[in-house]
Each structure stands twice: as structure tokens, then as C-alpha cells.
């Protein structure tokens, strides 16, 4: 049997990762630009969690602030990318624009980490905040809170897509950007709201991360590998595919490496690499991912 | 003396970055392969340089097999230094062998990684390479026996036999290698191959429809650039005298080269050369200048990514085609210069 | 009705060896059939015309033949070889080339470069031999000579140093044709080669196509809407409608069949 701390880790991790993978895919579909700053935006809010914990507040206080921070940065990034795209900048230029944001957030995070270390006389390079968590039915609260957040946000998002006017317009934009703008949909507004929402979701998930996992300024760069792998497995352009991909990658990273580490103790350190290997194999064997698989099954 | 050191240092670093940006331009500016993971093959080169020559030398000089190059790094190196200082032949042989090994390994890795990578659309290919590089960096940092892990490892210098001038020896070798590589790229780019690569960049389907095996050519381009980038990794490692895999970050070894290329002029080798030169000088000056900011409550190195970001943003907005934009040769010039025809 | 016209086609087949044979080809996009059970032949030294209303599947058929799409059903033979699931560039190597309805030039390259890159088997395009100029100079010179001839044919001589992205719509059509002329093919698939080209030049291009056919025995399958200009140059006509082949025959046979005009107008 899988021992329960491992299962707990896998669950919390998969709630966070699948939400992140879904957000990344959503941003990719809406603008056809992979957002390289995405993971950094998500994990910037880990420092909010740290700050609140240092101020002896519950780490969960950081959640709404994480949402706002992620949303605000993501909104600005959208404005910049959209500005360049309207000027006819190529896809390469647009991705460079996301790198601009990645670099600025990454540097600011590190400056802030240095500053915290200076003020609180601690080494904020690497930290974990699990001691600030409380328990529900002798399980750590982060399990329920991350699970509820993840399920709740996905449900909310699905309902919004299907039921609301905004959702219908958004689906139109995702399916065909040009057609939607011809039909008088205000694509600018729809997309800025969508990017705010997705960035906010990312920031929210990021703020939960250090409550269970060890955290450092480089975690964004490492997590990006897992997000990428999840999206590849999901089929690049399928929102629910990437959601599933997130679960698959999270579980294989945690559970598979756990079992392998019983025989090869050193493999535990290579958790992030496992997902890269999985993604590479998936690309060769089934380049269209889960979405392609479902399509094939549906056709018979 | 200090001035000579500084100049030598700048030239050597310019050379490393010139090799990287020329390889990037070959992929992006010519073939349109969007590769954000330039540091992937560079790390391969650095890791092999950390692993191979030291251990080879230990075997050659018959050192106690109980000693480990990584675990007993300082001791082993002091022995090797005394031996290699009087043995130029072995030193050069080690250098050559390392270069050859890296070239072969990187060629194979480039070739193999193109199989999954070329199944992806261009933007995701960029992410694939980036993630591959980051994965390798994680491996390098976690694996102590490979290249000293997080702490890094000190390596042999193939020019110890030059005594006090060993750094100059390595720097000169780097400069010569760079000139050769630059000439190589120049030859490739002005031949019909360069034209073929540009046609693939412009429109893959049209290139296919005039009988070009687009994926085959891209595969070779990737493998070739990987090889050269791997060599840059070797040169960099030898020049530094140590390998710290964690130091090969995407910012320093992918994003900076990208900025250098874009500022210089994507698709124009001379422009890329100029862009590299100006930014390398700027960065070196900043390294000297950062000592004046000791009073800030954080490390000034974090200004560097911000500066990179701002310069990238300004270039994207105001001059996306760079200082020296790409130029197509006039047919008459082409006939006269390349084909030596008058007509 | 169909059988009557097909018999004429069979007569044509008896006279000359078939070069391109399309057998029962179907192509779906999702559940929509863009092509349904299409069969046709183009013998050697023949200029065939493919007509049909917008959206009838002409371009899709060209895409299937040239390997851009692989058909869902059916078989395509060229020069005795099965090319149904071959890659585009391999089909080109066999001597079957195509142009694009929406011109697809190499935009940031000059007209000269656009044409020169079409040279086949140039050792200069190889990673190793490109380093040694003496190994590719001869074949490059050959391409250059050919390029100047082609430029003359398509009337783009004074545009030789212009970037393809700066050409007008009609000029792009000419460049599209020029690229194919560089390739010395056995057969060309031309998707609206004279769309947007002025009538004088269009006629001169079509007569040039006749010359190529007579001189080199090249076959053509031409998609074109401007029947007034093109009809008098072709040997045989196929009519597509909604993904089905509804008629075929010599130009005079087709012109007489009034009901086909209704299809076109509908
Ligand atoms: N890649 C594709 N995906 C989905 N549908 C397609 C695709 N390509 C073509 N179609 C559909 O197939 C049908 C035939 O298109 P095709 O381009 O072959 O028509 P055509 O005869 O060339 O028309 P035209 O005279 O306007 O060029 C059209 O209804 C078109 O919408
Ligand atoms: Mg068409």
C-alpha cells in the first residue's frame, strides 16, 4: 500500500498542478501564446503566504491576496501581449514579452526574499510552512482546502462557460478569435477578464503550495516542467485534457517515484525530471495527448 | 596587467557568447526553429567536461583507484596539476578528447530530442527545449558524482603547462575556436544551404512542395547547433576552471543570448555579433560596478534580470528587427561574390 | 448521363498512357465529406481542367494528390507508383508538383532566391558539401541560368531583387508558377494559376503551358474559374460539385451541356 503521507502529498500536489495546467492551457488557447511567466506568476504568491505566516497570521489569509496578485500581474501581461500582437509582432516576439514578465517577477521575488531575510533575520531561500497549518479530522487542512478550491474553481468555471453570457462569448473567442470579433464580441474585454481570472487562480494555487511543500524562489522554474508535461499529456489545446494531465503527472511524479525510490533511493531527487521523460515519451507515442485519445475513442 | 586580464576576460566571454548566439541565429534566424533551451546542450558540454578529462587523467597517470575525482576533488587536482604542468601532449590530448566526446554526445542528443520536439508546434517546441534544459540542470545539481552537484567541482586546465600563462592559453584557444566556428557558420549561411534554411523558416509547406525534406533538414540543423553549443559548454567550463551546473541558468545561457540576437538583428550574423559584443561588455562592466551597491538590503545581481527584461521590452516595442536587420543579397552581388560570375 | 461522358474519357485513356490515376478517393473533415468517391485519370502529355463551384472540393483534391492530406479512402497512383500515403517532398521527387491557390511564397526572400531554392539535388544544400564551394558551383550555375529563363517566361525579370512579400497579388501568382517551372516536373497541379493575372499575360502563360506540354510532354491538372480564357487551351475537363465528380468530357462536350451551368451558378 502507498503510505498515507505519500498519498496526501500526491493529492495536494495534483489539486494544485491540475489547476495550474488548466489555467496555462486556457491562456494558451485564448491567445495562442504560451505564457512563460505563468509558473512564476503562480509562485510569486508563495511569498505572500510566507509573509502572513511571519506576521503570525494563518497562511490561508494569503489566498485572496494571492488571487489578486496573480490576477493583476496576469492582466498587465495580457495588456502588453495584446498591444504587441495588434502591432503585428510575431509569436516569437510575443513569447519574449512573456519572458520579460517572467524575469521581472523572478527578480522581484528574489529581492523580496533577500529583504525578508534582512528584516526577519532568517534565511528565506528555502522554507516550508506546514507547521502553520491546522488539522481537520486529523488530516492536514491543506488537503481539504486545496481539494475544495480545485473542485470549486473547476465547477465554477464549467458552469460559467455553459450557463452565462460571458461564458458563451468566451467560448466563441476560444474557438475563433477573428470570427468572434467580427460578430461584435468585445474580445479585448473578454480576454482581459479571462486572463485576470486565470492568473488569479494560479496565484491562489501558488499561495497554497508552501503550506505543504518546501519552497524556494526557483520552484516556479521547476514546476514549469510539470505544468508543461501535464499540458502535453492533455493535448495542448484541451482544457479538461490538461486537468487530467495534471492529475496523471502529479501522481506519477509522487507515487511512481516513491515506489521506484524503494529500489533506487536516489531517484527521489529527480521528481521533476520524471515528468519531462513522460512528456517526451508521450509526444513520440501519442502526440495529440489525452484529447486525441478521446477523439479516437469517440470515432470508434 | 589588470587591464590585460580584463580585456582577455571580456574577449573570452564575448567568444563564448558569440558561439551561443551564432548557433541561436542559425536555428531561429535562419531555420525558424524556436529554441529557448540553448542551455540544454551547454550543460551537457559542461557536465562532460567536469566528468571526463579529470578521470581520464587519473587513469593515464595511474592514480590510486581509491581516490575519487569528485569526492577527493582538491587532492586529486593538486596531483594532476603537478603531472599535467610538465605534460603538454597529454593536456592537449585531454582537451581534444573532451571536445570530440561532447561533439558526438551532443549531436546524438540533438538528433534524438528532435523526434519528440518536432512533433510539437513551434511555440511548444520552445517550451520543450526549455524544460529539457531545466531538467538536465536539476539532474546536474542533484547528482554529486556527475559534476559535483550543488557545490560544483574544480576541473583540470589543459594549459597548465604554460605556467603563469595558463589562463591566456585557454583564452587564446577559445578565441581561435570562435573564429573557426564563426567562419563555419558564415560558410553554411551563404551557401545554398542557408537559402534552404530560410525557405523553411518562411514557409514549411512551400519548402516541402518544392521537394525539401523539411523535418530532415530541421533535425540536422538542431543536431548541428547542439554540437556547437556543446562545444561552447566545454570552452566555458575550461575557461572558468570549474563547473557548477546550477550556475547554467536559463537567464544567463538562454535569455541573454536571445536578447543579444534580437538586439543585433535576427537573421543577420554580423548584427548578432555586434549585439553580443555590446551586451557582453555591458554585463562585464556591471559585474565590476556592483561592488558600489553594497549598502542595499538585497543582492544587486537581481538588477541584471530586470535590466535584461527592460532592454528586451524596449527592443520589442521600438526596434523588433534589431540594429542590423536581415538583408537579402542582390542577385548581381551574389553572382559576382559567391559564384564568381560576371553577367 | 455520367456514363456517356466517361466513355469519352476512356477513349482518351486508350490513346495515351495514364500518368495520374485517382481511384475512389474520399476525404472527410470531421463528419463532412469534402470529397466523395472521386475517380479520374490524367494521361501523359495532357492538359486537364478541373472546374466546380466554390467549396466543391477542388483544392482538397489537389491537396490529397500532392500529399498535403492523406485521403481517408481510395488510392492515388502516379507514374505507376502508389503515392496515396507519401510525404509531399517525396511526391515532388517523383515529378509531381503543385502550386497554391493562395500564393505561398518565401516572403522575406527575394524573387531570385524564391526560384533558386527550387533547384533539385544541389550539393550546396548538404551540410558537408556546402562548405566546399567548388562542389556546388556547377549546379548552382545551372539553377541560375534556369532561373533567368523562368523569370522571362513569367515576366518577372525586373522584380528579381524584390522581396516576395512586396509583390502584388497577380505577380505572386506568376511567382507561384515560376517555382514549378524550376522543378522540371512530369506533371503540374495548378490551383488557379491565372487568378488575378491580366488577360494578355494569362493567355501568354497558357500558351506557354501548351509549349511546355509539346516540348517536354508535361501533363497538367489545372483548377480555374475563368473558363472563357482557359477552355480553349485544355484537352479534357472534369466537373466537381459538392465533393462529387458530376461530369467529364472534352471542352466542346462540356460547353454543350447547359445543365452544368446551373450547377456553377447555384
Ligand atoms: N482543413 C479543412 N478543415 C475543414 N474543412 C475544410 C478544410 N479544407 C477544406 N474544407 C472544406 O471543404 C470544402 C471544399 O473546400 P475546397 O477548398 O477544396 O474548395 P474549392 O473547390 O477549392 O473552392 P474554391 O473554388 O473556393 O477554391 C469546403 O466546404 C471547405 O470549407
Ligand atoms: Mg480552391
Short mmCIF file of C-alpha atoms in Angstrom, two decimals, chain C:
data_model
loop_
_atom_site.label_atom_id
_atom_site.label_comp_id
_atom_site.label_asym_id
_atom_site.label_seq_id
_atom_site.Cartn_x
_atom_site.Cartn_y
_atom_site.Cartn_z
CA UNK C 1 -25.62 10.75 -68.16
CA UNK C 2 -22.31 10.23 -66.43
CA UNK C 3 -21.52 7.02 -68.28
CA UNK C 4 -21.84 8.77 -71.57
CA UNK C 5 -19.13 11.26 -70.71
CA UNK C 6 -16.94 8.70 -69.03
CA UNK C 7 -16.73 6.70 -72.24
CA UNK C 8 -15.13 9.69 -73.87
CA UNK C 9 -12.61 9.68 -71.07
CA UNK C 10 -11.88 6.03 -71.68
CA UNK C 11 -11.15 6.78 -75.31
CA UNK C 12 -8.62 9.28 -74.14
CA UNK C 13 -7.04 6.70 -71.87
CA UNK C 14 -6.69 4.25 -74.71
CA UNK C 15 -4.67 6.66 -76.77
CA UNK C 16 -2.11 7.62 -74.12
CA UNK C 17 -0.65 6.00 -71.03
CA UNK C 18 -2.28 7.24 -67.81
CA UNK C 19 0.12 9.32 -65.72
CA UNK C 20 -2.06 10.23 -62.75
CA UNK C 21 -4.84 7.94 -61.58
CA UNK C 22 -7.17 8.80 -58.71
CA UNK C 23 -9.25 5.82 -57.60
CA UNK C 24 -12.34 6.16 -55.39
CA UNK C 25 -10.78 8.83 -53.20
CA UNK C 26 -12.78 10.22 -50.25
CA UNK C 27 -11.72 12.85 -47.76
CA UNK C 28 -13.61 13.85 -44.61
CA UNK C 29 -13.20 16.85 -42.33
CA UNK C 30 -14.92 15.71 -39.16
CA UNK C 31 -18.14 14.24 -40.44
CA UNK C 32 -18.23 16.45 -43.54
CA UNK C 33 -17.25 14.78 -46.81
CA UNK C 34 -15.15 17.25 -48.82
CA UNK C 35 -14.53 14.57 -51.45
CA UNK C 36 -16.66 11.54 -52.10
CA UNK C 37 -15.50 8.59 -54.14
CA UNK C 38 -13.59 10.59 -56.75
CA UNK C 39 -12.01 8.75 -59.66
CA UNK C 40 -10.22 10.42 -62.52
CA UNK C 41 -7.20 9.98 -64.76
CA UNK C 42 -4.83 12.36 -66.45
CA UNK C 43 -2.85 10.71 -69.26
CA UNK C 44 0.64 11.87 -70.17
CA UNK C 45 1.03 14.93 -72.39
CA UNK C 46 -2.45 16.08 -71.44
CA UNK C 47 -3.82 19.33 -70.08
CA UNK C 48 -6.83 18.55 -67.92
CA UNK C 49 -9.08 21.15 -66.34
CA UNK C 50 -10.88 20.75 -63.04
CA UNK C 51 -13.83 23.05 -62.52
CA UNK C 52 -16.57 23.40 -59.98
CA UNK C 53 -18.28 25.99 -57.80
CA UNK C 54 -16.60 27.46 -54.73
CA UNK C 55 -16.22 24.91 -51.98
CA UNK C 56 -16.76 21.94 -54.28
CA UNK C 57 -13.50 20.33 -53.17
CA UNK C 58 -11.06 21.20 -55.96
CA UNK C 59 -8.30 22.41 -53.67
CA UNK C 60 -8.91 19.50 -51.34
CA UNK C 61 -8.38 17.12 -54.25
CA UNK C 62 -5.11 18.85 -55.17
CA UNK C 63 -4.06 18.60 -51.52
CA UNK C 64 -4.82 14.88 -51.49
CA UNK C 65 -2.91 14.23 -54.70
CA UNK C 66 0.12 16.25 -53.62
CA UNK C 67 0.31 14.56 -50.22
CA UNK C 68 -0.70 17.52 -48.03
CA UNK C 69 -3.67 15.44 -46.87
CA UNK C 70 -3.86 11.70 -46.94
CA UNK C 71 -7.26 10.54 -48.22
CA UNK C 72 -9.50 8.58 -45.87
CA UNK C 73 -10.34 6.08 -48.59
CA UNK C 74 -9.13 5.30 -52.06
CA UNK C 75 -5.84 5.21 -53.85
CA UNK C 76 -3.72 7.58 -55.92
CA UNK C 77 -1.22 6.35 -58.49
CA UNK C 78 1.36 8.46 -60.25
CA UNK C 79 3.56 7.14 -63.00
CA UNK C 80 2.76 3.59 -61.90
CA UNK C 81 3.60 4.21 -58.22
CA UNK C 82 1.19 4.28 -55.30
CA UNK C 83 1.57 7.74 -53.79
CA UNK C 84 -1.52 7.65 -51.56
CA UNK C 85 0.34 7.96 -48.26
CA UNK C 86 3.61 9.51 -49.36
CA UNK C 87 5.12 12.70 -47.99
CA UNK C 88 4.87 15.90 -50.01
CA UNK C 89 8.58 16.15 -50.77
CA UNK C 90 8.82 12.53 -51.86
CA UNK C 91 5.98 13.05 -54.31
CA UNK C 92 7.79 16.08 -55.72
CA UNK C 93 10.85 13.92 -56.24
CA UNK C 94 8.74 11.65 -58.46
CA UNK C 95 7.95 14.62 -60.70
CA UNK C 96 4.51 15.67 -59.49
CA UNK C 97 4.40 19.26 -58.28
CA UNK C 98 1.69 21.71 -57.27
CA UNK C 99 1.03 25.40 -56.86
CA UNK C 100 -1.11 27.05 -54.20
CA UNK C 101 -4.40 28.84 -54.70
CA UNK C 102 -3.44 31.40 -52.09
CA UNK C 103 0.15 32.13 -53.10
CA UNK C 104 2.58 30.81 -50.51
CA UNK C 105 5.93 32.43 -51.31
CA UNK C 106 9.01 32.71 -49.11
CA UNK C 107 8.10 36.25 -48.14
CA UNK C 108 11.35 37.58 -46.71
CA UNK C 109 13.40 36.21 -49.62
CA UNK C 110 13.93 37.83 -52.99
CA UNK C 111 12.22 36.56 -56.12
CA UNK C 112 15.58 35.20 -57.25
CA UNK C 113 16.04 33.29 -54.00
CA UNK C 114 12.46 32.02 -54.20
CA UNK C 115 13.28 30.43 -57.53
CA UNK C 116 16.85 29.34 -56.86
CA UNK C 117 15.83 27.38 -53.79
CA UNK C 118 13.77 25.15 -56.09
CA UNK C 119 16.87 23.64 -57.66
CA UNK C 120 16.91 19.91 -57.06
CA UNK C 121 19.76 17.82 -55.68
CA UNK C 122 22.03 20.80 -55.19
CA UNK C 123 25.10 19.58 -53.27
CA UNK C 124 25.27 23.04 -51.72
CA UNK C 125 22.20 22.21 -49.66
CA UNK C 126 24.03 19.46 -47.87
CA UNK C 127 25.69 20.28 -44.54
CA UNK C 128 29.08 18.89 -45.51
CA UNK C 129 29.43 19.73 -49.17
CA UNK C 130 28.03 23.23 -48.74
CA UNK C 131 31.34 24.15 -47.12
CA UNK C 132 33.22 23.49 -50.32
CA UNK C 133 32.10 25.90 -52.99
CA UNK C 134 33.70 24.04 -55.86
CA UNK C 135 31.35 21.15 -55.18
CA UNK C 136 28.19 23.13 -55.68
CA UNK C 137 29.18 25.92 -58.04
CA UNK C 138 28.28 23.98 -61.18
CA UNK C 139 24.78 23.00 -60.13
CA UNK C 140 24.18 26.47 -58.72
CA UNK C 141 25.13 27.99 -62.08
CA UNK C 142 22.68 25.68 -63.75
CA UNK C 143 19.94 26.87 -61.40
CA UNK C 144 20.84 30.49 -62.09
CA UNK C 145 20.57 30.02 -65.87
CA UNK C 146 17.26 28.24 -65.45
CA UNK C 147 16.04 30.98 -63.13
CA UNK C 148 16.64 33.71 -65.71
CA UNK C 149 14.72 31.70 -68.31
CA UNK C 150 11.83 31.20 -65.92
CA UNK C 151 11.78 34.88 -64.98
CA UNK C 152 11.44 35.72 -68.63
CA UNK C 153 8.60 33.28 -69.10
CA UNK C 154 6.55 34.61 -66.21
CA UNK C 155 7.52 38.23 -66.90
CA UNK C 156 9.12 38.98 -63.55
CA UNK C 157 12.57 39.91 -64.87
CA UNK C 158 12.61 43.37 -63.33
CA UNK C 159 11.49 42.01 -59.94
CA UNK C 160 14.46 39.71 -59.48
CA UNK C 161 15.72 41.51 -56.37
CA UNK C 162 12.33 42.34 -54.88
CA UNK C 163 11.27 40.58 -51.70
CA UNK C 164 8.43 38.19 -52.48
CA UNK C 165 6.42 39.72 -49.65
CA UNK C 166 6.34 43.00 -51.59
CA UNK C 167 4.85 41.61 -54.82
CA UNK C 168 1.27 42.28 -55.92
CA UNK C 169 -1.34 39.55 -55.96
CA UNK C 170 -1.00 38.86 -59.65
CA UNK C 171 2.77 38.86 -59.50
CA UNK C 172 2.61 36.34 -56.68
CA UNK C 173 0.56 34.05 -58.92
CA UNK C 174 3.31 34.33 -61.51
CA UNK C 175 5.97 33.55 -58.94
CA UNK C 176 3.90 30.55 -57.88
CA UNK C 177 4.04 29.26 -61.46
CA UNK C 178 7.72 30.17 -61.79
CA UNK C 179 8.57 27.98 -58.84
CA UNK C 180 7.02 24.97 -60.53
CA UNK C 181 8.75 25.71 -63.82
CA UNK C 182 12.07 25.50 -61.98
CA UNK C 183 11.34 21.92 -60.99
CA UNK C 184 11.23 20.20 -64.43
CA UNK C 185 8.30 18.05 -63.40
CA UNK C 186 6.41 15.35 -65.27
CA UNK C 187 3.15 16.82 -64.14
CA UNK C 188 1.93 20.04 -62.58
CA UNK C 189 -1.15 20.61 -60.45
CA UNK C 190 -2.04 24.28 -60.83
CA UNK C 191 -4.58 25.77 -58.41
CA UNK C 192 -5.99 28.84 -60.18
CA UNK C 193 -2.74 29.79 -61.94
CA UNK C 194 -4.15 32.88 -63.66
CA UNK C 195 -6.38 34.18 -60.88
CA UNK C 196 -5.82 37.95 -60.78
CA UNK C 197 -3.48 37.94 -63.77
CA UNK C 198 -4.38 40.29 -66.64
CA UNK C 199 -5.92 38.58 -69.71
CA UNK C 200 -2.97 39.28 -72.03
CA UNK C 201 -0.44 37.78 -69.68
CA UNK C 202 -2.88 35.00 -68.79
CA UNK C 203 -3.14 34.00 -72.44
CA UNK C 204 0.61 34.14 -72.85
CA UNK C 205 1.08 31.94 -69.79
CA UNK C 206 -1.43 29.42 -71.06
CA UNK C 207 0.23 29.29 -74.45
CA UNK C 208 3.49 28.77 -72.64
CA UNK C 209 1.92 25.85 -70.82
CA UNK C 210 0.98 24.42 -74.22
CA UNK C 211 4.59 24.87 -75.33
CA UNK C 212 5.90 23.07 -72.27
CA UNK C 213 3.49 20.25 -72.91
CA UNK C 214 4.54 19.97 -76.54
CA UNK C 215 8.24 20.31 -75.84
CA UNK C 216 8.67 18.21 -72.69
CA UNK C 217 5.49 16.14 -72.66
CA UNK C 218 4.47 17.54 -69.28
CA UNK C 219 0.90 16.90 -68.09
CA UNK C 220 -1.25 19.43 -66.26
CA UNK C 221 -4.24 19.36 -63.98
CA UNK C 222 -5.47 22.93 -63.79
CA UNK C 223 -8.08 24.32 -61.43
CA UNK C 224 -9.53 27.53 -62.83
CA UNK C 225 -12.70 29.57 -62.68
CA UNK C 226 -12.02 31.75 -65.72
CA UNK C 227 -13.44 29.32 -68.24
CA UNK C 228 -13.64 31.93 -71.01
CA UNK C 229 -9.86 32.14 -71.17
CA UNK C 230 -8.83 28.66 -70.21
CA UNK C 231 -11.25 26.39 -72.09
CA UNK C 232 -9.59 26.73 -75.47
CA UNK C 233 -6.24 25.53 -74.14
CA UNK C 234 -7.27 22.29 -72.45
CA UNK C 235 -7.77 18.75 -73.70
CA UNK C 236 -10.19 17.46 -71.15
CA UNK C 237 -12.49 18.76 -68.40
CA UNK C 238 -13.65 17.31 -65.06
CA UNK C 239 -16.52 18.90 -63.15
CA UNK C 240 -16.78 18.71 -59.35
CA UNK C 241 -19.80 19.65 -57.31
CA UNK C 242 -20.16 19.25 -53.53
CA UNK C 243 -17.33 16.76 -53.40
CA UNK C 244 -18.66 14.60 -56.24
CA UNK C 245 -17.43 14.26 -59.79
CA UNK C 246 -20.56 15.02 -61.80
CA UNK C 247 -19.28 15.19 -65.36
CA UNK C 248 -16.24 14.92 -67.57
CA UNK C 249 -15.52 15.29 -71.24
CA UNK C 250 -13.75 17.28 -73.90
CA UNK C 251 -14.22 21.05 -73.66
CA UNK C 252 -16.71 21.06 -76.52
CA UNK C 253 -18.77 18.32 -74.86
CA UNK C 254 -18.83 20.19 -71.57
CA UNK C 255 -19.69 23.52 -73.16
CA UNK C 256 -22.74 21.96 -74.77
CA UNK C 257 -24.16 20.64 -71.54
CA UNK C 258 -26.31 23.52 -70.38
CA UNK C 259 -27.30 21.88 -67.08
CA UNK C 260 -23.71 22.21 -65.84
CA UNK C 261 -24.04 25.97 -65.93
CA UNK C 262 -26.86 25.72 -63.42
CA UNK C 263 -24.55 23.82 -61.08
CA UNK C 264 -22.00 26.54 -61.38
CA UNK C 265 -24.48 29.29 -60.74
CA UNK C 266 -26.26 27.56 -57.85
#
